[in-house]
PDB file of C-alpha atoms in Angstrom:
ATOM      1  CA  UNK A  10       0.000   0.000   0.000  1.00  0.00           C
ATOM      2  CA  UNK A  11       2.820   2.440   0.823  1.00  0.00           C
ATOM      3  CA  UNK A  12       5.089   1.854  -2.215  1.00  0.00           C
ATOM      4  CA  UNK A  13       4.563   1.975  -5.938  1.00  0.00           C
ATOM      5  CA  UNK A  14       5.952  -0.652  -8.310  1.00  0.00           C
ATOM      6  CA  UNK A  15       9.166   1.247  -9.116  1.00  0.00           C
ATOM      7  CA  UNK A  16       9.959   1.799  -5.441  1.00  0.00           C
ATOM      8  CA  UNK A  17       9.448  -1.890  -4.663  1.00  0.00           C
ATOM      9  CA  UNK A  18      11.664  -2.975  -7.562  1.00  0.00           C
ATOM     10  CA  UNK A  19      14.358  -0.497  -6.436  1.00  0.00           C
ATOM     11  CA  UNK A  20      14.343  -1.938  -2.916  1.00  0.00           C
ATOM     12  CA  UNK A  21      12.729   1.094  -1.300  1.00  0.00           C
ATOM     13  CA  UNK A  22      10.614  -0.975   1.050  1.00  0.00           C
ATOM     14  CA  UNK A  23      13.613  -2.988   2.250  1.00  0.00           C
ATOM     15  CA  UNK A  24      15.717   0.170   2.708  1.00  0.00           C
ATOM     16  CA  UNK A  25      13.105   1.764   4.944  1.00  0.00           C
ATOM     17  CA  UNK A  26      12.599  -1.429   6.937  1.00  0.00           C
ATOM     18  CA  UNK A  27      16.324  -1.808   7.431  1.00  0.00           C
ATOM     19  CA  UNK A  28      16.611   1.767   8.682  1.00  0.00           C
ATOM     20  CA  UNK A  29      13.611   1.446  10.996  1.00  0.00           C
ATOM     21  CA  UNK A  30      14.993  -1.760  12.499  1.00  0.00           C
ATOM     22  CA  UNK A  31      18.519  -0.389  12.858  1.00  0.00           C
ATOM     23  CA  UNK A  32      20.183   0.191  16.212  1.00  0.00           C
ATOM     24  CA  UNK A  33      20.307   3.644  17.771  1.00  0.00           C
ATOM     25  CA  UNK A  34      23.955   4.036  16.685  1.00  0.00           C
ATOM     26  CA  UNK A  35      23.222   2.956  13.114  1.00  0.00           C
ATOM     27  CA  UNK A  36      20.328   5.399  12.820  1.00  0.00           C
ATOM     28  CA  UNK A  37      22.539   8.175  14.215  1.00  0.00           C
ATOM     29  CA  UNK A  38      25.102   7.633  11.448  1.00  0.00           C
ATOM     30  CA  UNK A  39      22.438   7.547   8.728  1.00  0.00           C
ATOM     31  CA  UNK A  40      20.803  10.692  10.114  1.00  0.00           C
ATOM     32  CA  UNK A  41      24.160  12.478  10.128  1.00  0.00           C
ATOM     33  CA  UNK A  42      24.734  11.445   6.516  1.00  0.00           C
ATOM     34  CA  UNK A  43      21.274  12.658   5.499  1.00  0.00           C
ATOM     35  CA  UNK A  44      21.820  15.965   7.320  1.00  0.00           C
ATOM     36  CA  UNK A  45      25.111  16.427   5.486  1.00  0.00           C
ATOM     37  CA  UNK A  46      23.381  16.000   2.151  1.00  0.00           C
ATOM     38  CA  UNK A  47      20.402  18.218   2.939  1.00  0.00           C
ATOM     39  CA  UNK A  48      22.706  21.009   4.156  1.00  0.00           C
ATOM     40  CA  UNK A  49      24.646  20.921   0.896  1.00  0.00           C
ATOM     41  CA  UNK A  50      27.640  18.595   1.304  1.00  0.00           C
ATOM     42  CA  UNK A  51      27.881  16.667  -1.956  1.00  0.00           C
ATOM     43  CA  UNK A  52      31.370  15.175  -1.696  1.00  0.00           C
ATOM     44  CA  UNK A  53      31.839  11.608  -0.454  1.00  0.00           C
ATOM     45  CA  UNK A  54      31.264  11.533   3.303  1.00  0.00           C
ATOM     46  CA  UNK A  55      34.447  10.444   5.067  1.00  0.00           C
ATOM     47  CA  UNK A  56      34.646   8.098   8.044  1.00  0.00           C
ATOM     48  CA  UNK A  57      35.870  10.971  10.232  1.00  0.00           C
ATOM     49  CA  UNK A  58      32.999  13.248   9.218  1.00  0.00           C
ATOM     50  CA  UNK A  59      30.342  10.578   9.767  1.00  0.00           C
ATOM     51  CA  UNK A  60      31.741   9.506  13.126  1.00  0.00           C
ATOM     52  CA  UNK A  61      32.035  13.063  14.449  1.00  0.00           C
ATOM     53  CA  UNK A  62      28.697  14.219  13.017  1.00  0.00           C
ATOM     54  CA  UNK A  63      26.790  11.177  14.293  1.00  0.00           C
ATOM     55  CA  UNK A  64      27.741  12.045  17.869  1.00  0.00           C
ATOM     56  CA  UNK A  65      25.208  14.854  17.688  1.00  0.00           C
ATOM     57  CA  UNK A  66      22.467  12.247  17.293  1.00  0.00           C
ATOM     58  CA  UNK A  67      23.646   9.849  20.008  1.00  0.00           C
ATOM     59  CA  UNK A  68      21.885   9.798  23.365  1.00  0.00           C
ATOM     60  CA  UNK A  69      24.468   7.851  25.372  1.00  0.00           C
ATOM     61  CA  UNK A  70      28.094   8.466  26.347  1.00  0.00           C
ATOM     62  CA  UNK A  71      30.786   6.944  24.111  1.00  0.00           C
ATOM     63  CA  UNK A  72      34.262   7.714  25.499  1.00  0.00           C
ATOM     64  CA  UNK A  73      36.000   6.696  22.267  1.00  0.00           C
ATOM     65  CA  UNK A  74      35.174   5.885  18.654  1.00  0.00           C
ATOM     66  CA  UNK A  75      35.340   2.090  18.822  1.00  0.00           C
ATOM     67  CA  UNK A  76      31.558   1.931  18.377  1.00  0.00           C
ATOM     68  CA  UNK A  77      31.768   3.416  14.891  1.00  0.00           C
ATOM     69  CA  UNK A  78      33.611   0.690  12.948  1.00  0.00           C
ATOM     70  CA  UNK A  79      31.048  -2.101  13.495  1.00  0.00           C
ATOM     71  CA  UNK A  80      28.195   0.330  12.827  1.00  0.00           C
ATOM     72  CA  UNK A  81      29.671   1.441   9.503  1.00  0.00           C
ATOM     73  CA  UNK A  82      30.365  -2.164   8.525  1.00  0.00           C
ATOM     74  CA  UNK A  83      26.736  -3.111   9.124  1.00  0.00           C
ATOM     75  CA  UNK A  84      25.351  -0.082   7.273  1.00  0.00           C
ATOM     76  CA  UNK A  85      27.418  -0.939   4.180  1.00  0.00           C
ATOM     77  CA  UNK A  86      27.157  -4.733   4.456  1.00  0.00           C
ATOM     78  CA  UNK A  87      26.236  -6.934   1.538  1.00  0.00           C
ATOM     79  CA  UNK A  88      26.691 -10.323   3.179  1.00  0.00           C
ATOM     80  CA  UNK A  89      23.027 -11.090   2.593  1.00  0.00           C
ATOM     81  CA  UNK A  90      21.825 -11.302  -1.031  1.00  0.00           C
ATOM     82  CA  UNK A  91      19.124  -8.675  -0.609  1.00  0.00           C
ATOM     83  CA  UNK A  92      21.480  -6.181   1.088  1.00  0.00           C
ATOM     84  CA  UNK A  93      23.525  -5.416  -2.015  1.00  0.00           C
ATOM     85  CA  UNK A  94      20.696  -3.233  -3.283  1.00  0.00           C
ATOM     86  CA  UNK A  95      19.459  -2.042   0.097  1.00  0.00           C
ATOM     87  CA  UNK A  96      22.524  -1.036   2.123  1.00  0.00           C
ATOM     88  CA  UNK A  97      21.720   2.384   3.649  1.00  0.00           C
ATOM     89  CA  UNK A  98      25.256   3.677   3.032  1.00  0.00           C
ATOM     90  CA  UNK A  99      27.043   3.057  -0.252  1.00  0.00           C
ATOM     91  CA  UNK A 100      30.862   3.224  -0.480  1.00  0.00           C
ATOM     92  CA  UNK A 101      32.200   5.472  -3.254  1.00  0.00           C
ATOM     93  CA  UNK A 102      35.325   3.798  -4.664  1.00  0.00           C
ATOM     94  CA  UNK A 103      38.491   5.678  -5.587  1.00  0.00           C
ATOM     95  CA  UNK A 104      39.875   5.694  -9.152  1.00  0.00           C
ATOM     96  CA  UNK A 105      41.998   2.588  -8.586  1.00  0.00           C
ATOM     97  CA  UNK A 106      39.235   0.786  -6.638  1.00  0.00           C
ATOM     98  CA  UNK A 107      41.679   0.058  -3.800  1.00  0.00           C
ATOM     99  CA  UNK A 108      39.768   2.022  -1.175  1.00  0.00           C
ATOM    100  CA  UNK A 109      36.589   3.995  -0.617  1.00  0.00           C
ATOM    101  CA  UNK A 110      36.781   7.770  -0.958  1.00  0.00           C
ATOM    102  CA  UNK A 111      33.802   8.016   1.363  1.00  0.00           C
ATOM    103  CA  UNK A 112      30.131   7.148   1.497  1.00  0.00           C
ATOM    104  CA  UNK A 113      26.766   8.357   0.307  1.00  0.00           C
ATOM    105  CA  UNK A 114      23.198   7.544   1.310  1.00  0.00           C
ATOM    106  CA  UNK A 115      21.102   5.224  -0.853  1.00  0.00           C
ATOM    107  CA  UNK A 116      19.001   7.461  -3.112  1.00  0.00           C
ATOM    108  CA  UNK A 117      15.561   6.332  -2.004  1.00  0.00           C
ATOM    109  CA  UNK A 118      16.399   6.493   1.691  1.00  0.00           C
ATOM    110  CA  UNK A 119      17.973   9.928   1.248  1.00  0.00           C
ATOM    111  CA  UNK A 120      14.905  11.255  -0.538  1.00  0.00           C
ATOM    112  CA  UNK A 121      12.543   9.897   2.113  1.00  0.00           C
ATOM    113  CA  UNK A 122      14.535  10.905   5.187  1.00  0.00           C
ATOM    114  CA  UNK A 123      15.446  14.347   3.824  1.00  0.00           C
ATOM    115  CA  UNK A 124      11.735  15.022   3.398  1.00  0.00           C
ATOM    116  CA  UNK A 125      10.929  13.730   6.886  1.00  0.00           C
ATOM    117  CA  UNK A 126      13.811  15.647   8.480  1.00  0.00           C
ATOM    118  CA  UNK A 127      13.492  18.934   6.588  1.00  0.00           C
ATOM    119  CA  UNK A 128      12.291  20.774   9.736  1.00  0.00           C
ATOM    120  CA  UNK A 129      14.452  18.855  12.226  1.00  0.00           C
ATOM    121  CA  UNK A 130      17.072  20.965  13.997  1.00  0.00           C
ATOM    122  CA  UNK A 131      20.621  19.837  13.279  1.00  0.00           C
ATOM    123  CA  UNK A 132      22.549  19.438  16.569  1.00  0.00           C
ATOM    124  CA  UNK A 133      25.442  21.789  17.331  1.00  0.00           C
ATOM    125  CA  UNK A 134      27.889  18.866  17.494  1.00  0.00           C
ATOM    126  CA  UNK A 135      26.868  17.828  13.988  1.00  0.00           C
ATOM    127  CA  UNK A 136      27.274  21.369  12.613  1.00  0.00           C
ATOM    128  CA  UNK A 137      30.757  21.618  14.121  1.00  0.00           C
ATOM    129  CA  UNK A 138      31.715  18.261  12.609  1.00  0.00           C
ATOM    130  CA  UNK A 139      30.556  19.358   9.155  1.00  0.00           C
ATOM    131  CA  UNK A 140      32.558  22.581   9.424  1.00  0.00           C
ATOM    132  CA  UNK A 141      35.688  20.804  10.664  1.00  0.00           C
ATOM    133  CA  UNK A 142      35.657  17.964   8.133  1.00  0.00           C
ATOM    134  CA  UNK A 143      34.551  19.739   4.948  1.00  0.00           C
ATOM    135  CA  UNK A 144      37.149  21.089   2.531  1.00  0.00           C
ATOM    136  CA  UNK A 145      35.505  21.208  -0.898  1.00  0.00           C
ATOM    137  CA  UNK A 146      34.877  24.838  -1.890  1.00  0.00           C
ATOM    138  CA  UNK A 147      31.398  24.209  -3.281  1.00  0.00           C
ATOM    139  CA  UNK A 148      30.374  22.201  -0.227  1.00  0.00           C
ATOM    140  CA  UNK A 149      31.635  24.949   2.089  1.00  0.00           C
ATOM    141  CA  UNK A 150      29.617  27.534   0.162  1.00  0.00           C
ATOM    142  CA  UNK A 151      26.433  25.463   0.305  1.00  0.00           C
ATOM    143  CA  UNK A 152      26.984  24.739   3.991  1.00  0.00           C
ATOM    144  CA  UNK A 153      27.539  28.456   4.706  1.00  0.00           C
ATOM    145  CA  UNK A 154      24.377  29.417   2.852  1.00  0.00           C
ATOM    146  CA  UNK A 155      22.407  26.738   4.704  1.00  0.00           C
ATOM    147  CA  UNK A 156      23.608  28.119   8.038  1.00  0.00           C
ATOM    148  CA  UNK A 157      22.814  31.710   7.010  1.00  0.00           C
ATOM    149  CA  UNK A 158      19.332  30.734   5.795  1.00  0.00           C
ATOM    150  CA  UNK A 159      18.662  29.239   9.237  1.00  0.00           C
ATOM    151  CA  UNK A 160      19.980  32.422  10.943  1.00  0.00           C
ATOM    152  CA  UNK A 161      22.816  30.363  12.451  1.00  0.00           C
ATOM    153  CA  UNK A 162      25.376  33.131  12.069  1.00  0.00           C
ATOM    154  CA  UNK A 163      27.780  31.494  14.507  1.00  0.00           C
ATOM    155  CA  UNK A 164      28.269  28.714  11.951  1.00  0.00           C
ATOM    156  CA  UNK A 165      27.852  30.794   8.806  1.00  0.00           C
ATOM    157  CA  UNK A 166      30.483  33.398   9.732  1.00  0.00           C
ATOM    158  CA  UNK A 167      33.541  31.081  10.000  1.00  0.00           C
ATOM    159  CA  UNK A 168      32.476  29.294   6.837  1.00  0.00           C
ATOM    160  CA  UNK A 169      32.172  32.513   4.837  1.00  0.00           C
ATOM    161  CA  UNK A 170      35.477  33.665   6.367  1.00  0.00           C
ATOM    162  CA  UNK A 171      37.250  30.550   5.058  1.00  0.00           C
ATOM    163  CA  UNK A 172      35.758  31.082   1.620  1.00  0.00           C
ATOM    164  CA  UNK A 173      36.544  34.803   1.573  1.00  0.00           C
ATOM    165  CA  UNK A 174      40.138  34.180   2.646  1.00  0.00           C
ATOM    166  CA  UNK A 175      40.416  31.761  -0.286  1.00  0.00           C
ATOM    167  CA  UNK A 176      39.467  34.560  -2.700  1.00  0.00           C
ATOM    168  CA  UNK A 177      35.709  34.048  -3.049  1.00  0.00           C
ATOM    169  CA  UNK A 178      34.269  37.519  -3.653  1.00  0.00           C
ATOM    170  CA  UNK A 179      30.657  36.520  -3.066  1.00  0.00           C
ATOM    171  CA  UNK A 180      31.624  34.976   0.263  1.00  0.00           C
ATOM    172  CA  UNK A 181      33.513  38.167   1.186  1.00  0.00           C
ATOM    173  CA  UNK A 182      30.346  40.168   0.567  1.00  0.00           C
ATOM    174  CA  UNK A 183      28.277  37.777   2.699  1.00  0.00           C
ATOM    175  CA  UNK A 184      30.916  37.824   5.436  1.00  0.00           C
ATOM    176  CA  UNK A 185      30.974  41.625   5.567  1.00  0.00           C
ATOM    177  CA  UNK A 186      27.185  41.695   5.891  1.00  0.00           C
ATOM    178  CA  UNK A 187      27.254  39.132   8.702  1.00  0.00           C
ATOM    179  CA  UNK A 188      30.025  40.936  10.577  1.00  0.00           C
ATOM    180  CA  UNK A 189      28.144  44.228  10.386  1.00  0.00           C
ATOM    181  CA  UNK A 190      24.887  42.584  11.467  1.00  0.00           C
ATOM    182  CA  UNK A 191      26.591  41.042  14.501  1.00  0.00           C
ATOM    183  CA  UNK A 192      28.425  44.246  15.407  1.00  0.00           C
ATOM    184  CA  UNK A 193      31.923  42.851  14.761  1.00  0.00           C
ATOM    185  CA  UNK A 194      33.302  46.222  13.696  1.00  0.00           C
ATOM    186  CA  UNK A 195      36.916  45.529  14.665  1.00  0.00           C
ATOM    187  CA  UNK A 196      37.110  42.620  12.212  1.00  0.00           C
ATOM    188  CA  UNK A 197      35.351  44.691   9.567  1.00  0.00           C
ATOM    189  CA  UNK A 198      37.929  47.468   9.971  1.00  0.00           C
ATOM    190  CA  UNK A 199      40.789  44.977   9.893  1.00  0.00           C
ATOM    191  CA  UNK A 200      39.508  43.415   6.691  1.00  0.00           C
ATOM    192  CA  UNK A 201      38.889  46.831   5.160  1.00  0.00           C
ATOM    193  CA  UNK A 202      42.483  47.811   5.961  1.00  0.00           C
ATOM    194  CA  UNK A 203      43.711  44.817   3.938  1.00  0.00           C
ATOM    195  CA  UNK A 204      41.743  45.937   0.876  1.00  0.00           C
ATOM    196  CA  UNK A 205      38.426  44.139   1.327  1.00  0.00           C
ATOM    197  CA  UNK A 206      36.045  46.520  -0.455  1.00  0.00           C
ATOM    198  CA  UNK A 207      32.945  44.797   0.904  1.00  0.00           C
ATOM    199  CA  UNK A 208      34.166  45.249   4.482  1.00  0.00           C
ATOM    200  CA  UNK A 209      35.071  48.865   3.703  1.00  0.00           C
ATOM    201  CA  UNK A 210      31.589  49.539   2.359  1.00  0.00           C
ATOM    202  CA  UNK A 211      29.924  48.067   5.443  1.00  0.00           C
TER     203      UNK A 211
END
């Protein structure tokens, strides 16, 4: 009743069931991966990013990261015939196929969970993990714009600063606006003194 023919053939039903029956830790990792995608990170999601970001969705204390390896192995497992098409996380292989560059979320599960989670607040720990473990320029820009759209200037400002310092003029304009709005006049003056015309204008 809840799936059309194409979704059933694509394994959508099994993907959802596998997510719903997953452990708390497994769901935390999938949720972190979905949040990364819906906030604009398009690059392969690294082990370090997923582990750090998932901590924002955990409800218990984990003094180290030993919990993460078995969780990731299960989420990407294909030891059962039906799992090859329904693993929640899919490894993205490198050019020589010797290792995974990172992971992405299965398309159907991403579409469904992104819709369900579109109004869910992303935890501070998860935001900080995304900022710390993202390096792609386009991903940083999308992440910065996502933070600004949510009025999360504490996250948007350092992201736009990184982009502006790398020569992104649009980011420099956004940064100057944010600094002025938050009353950070000393940084505005300092940037203006180095030739930042957007900071000078503000």
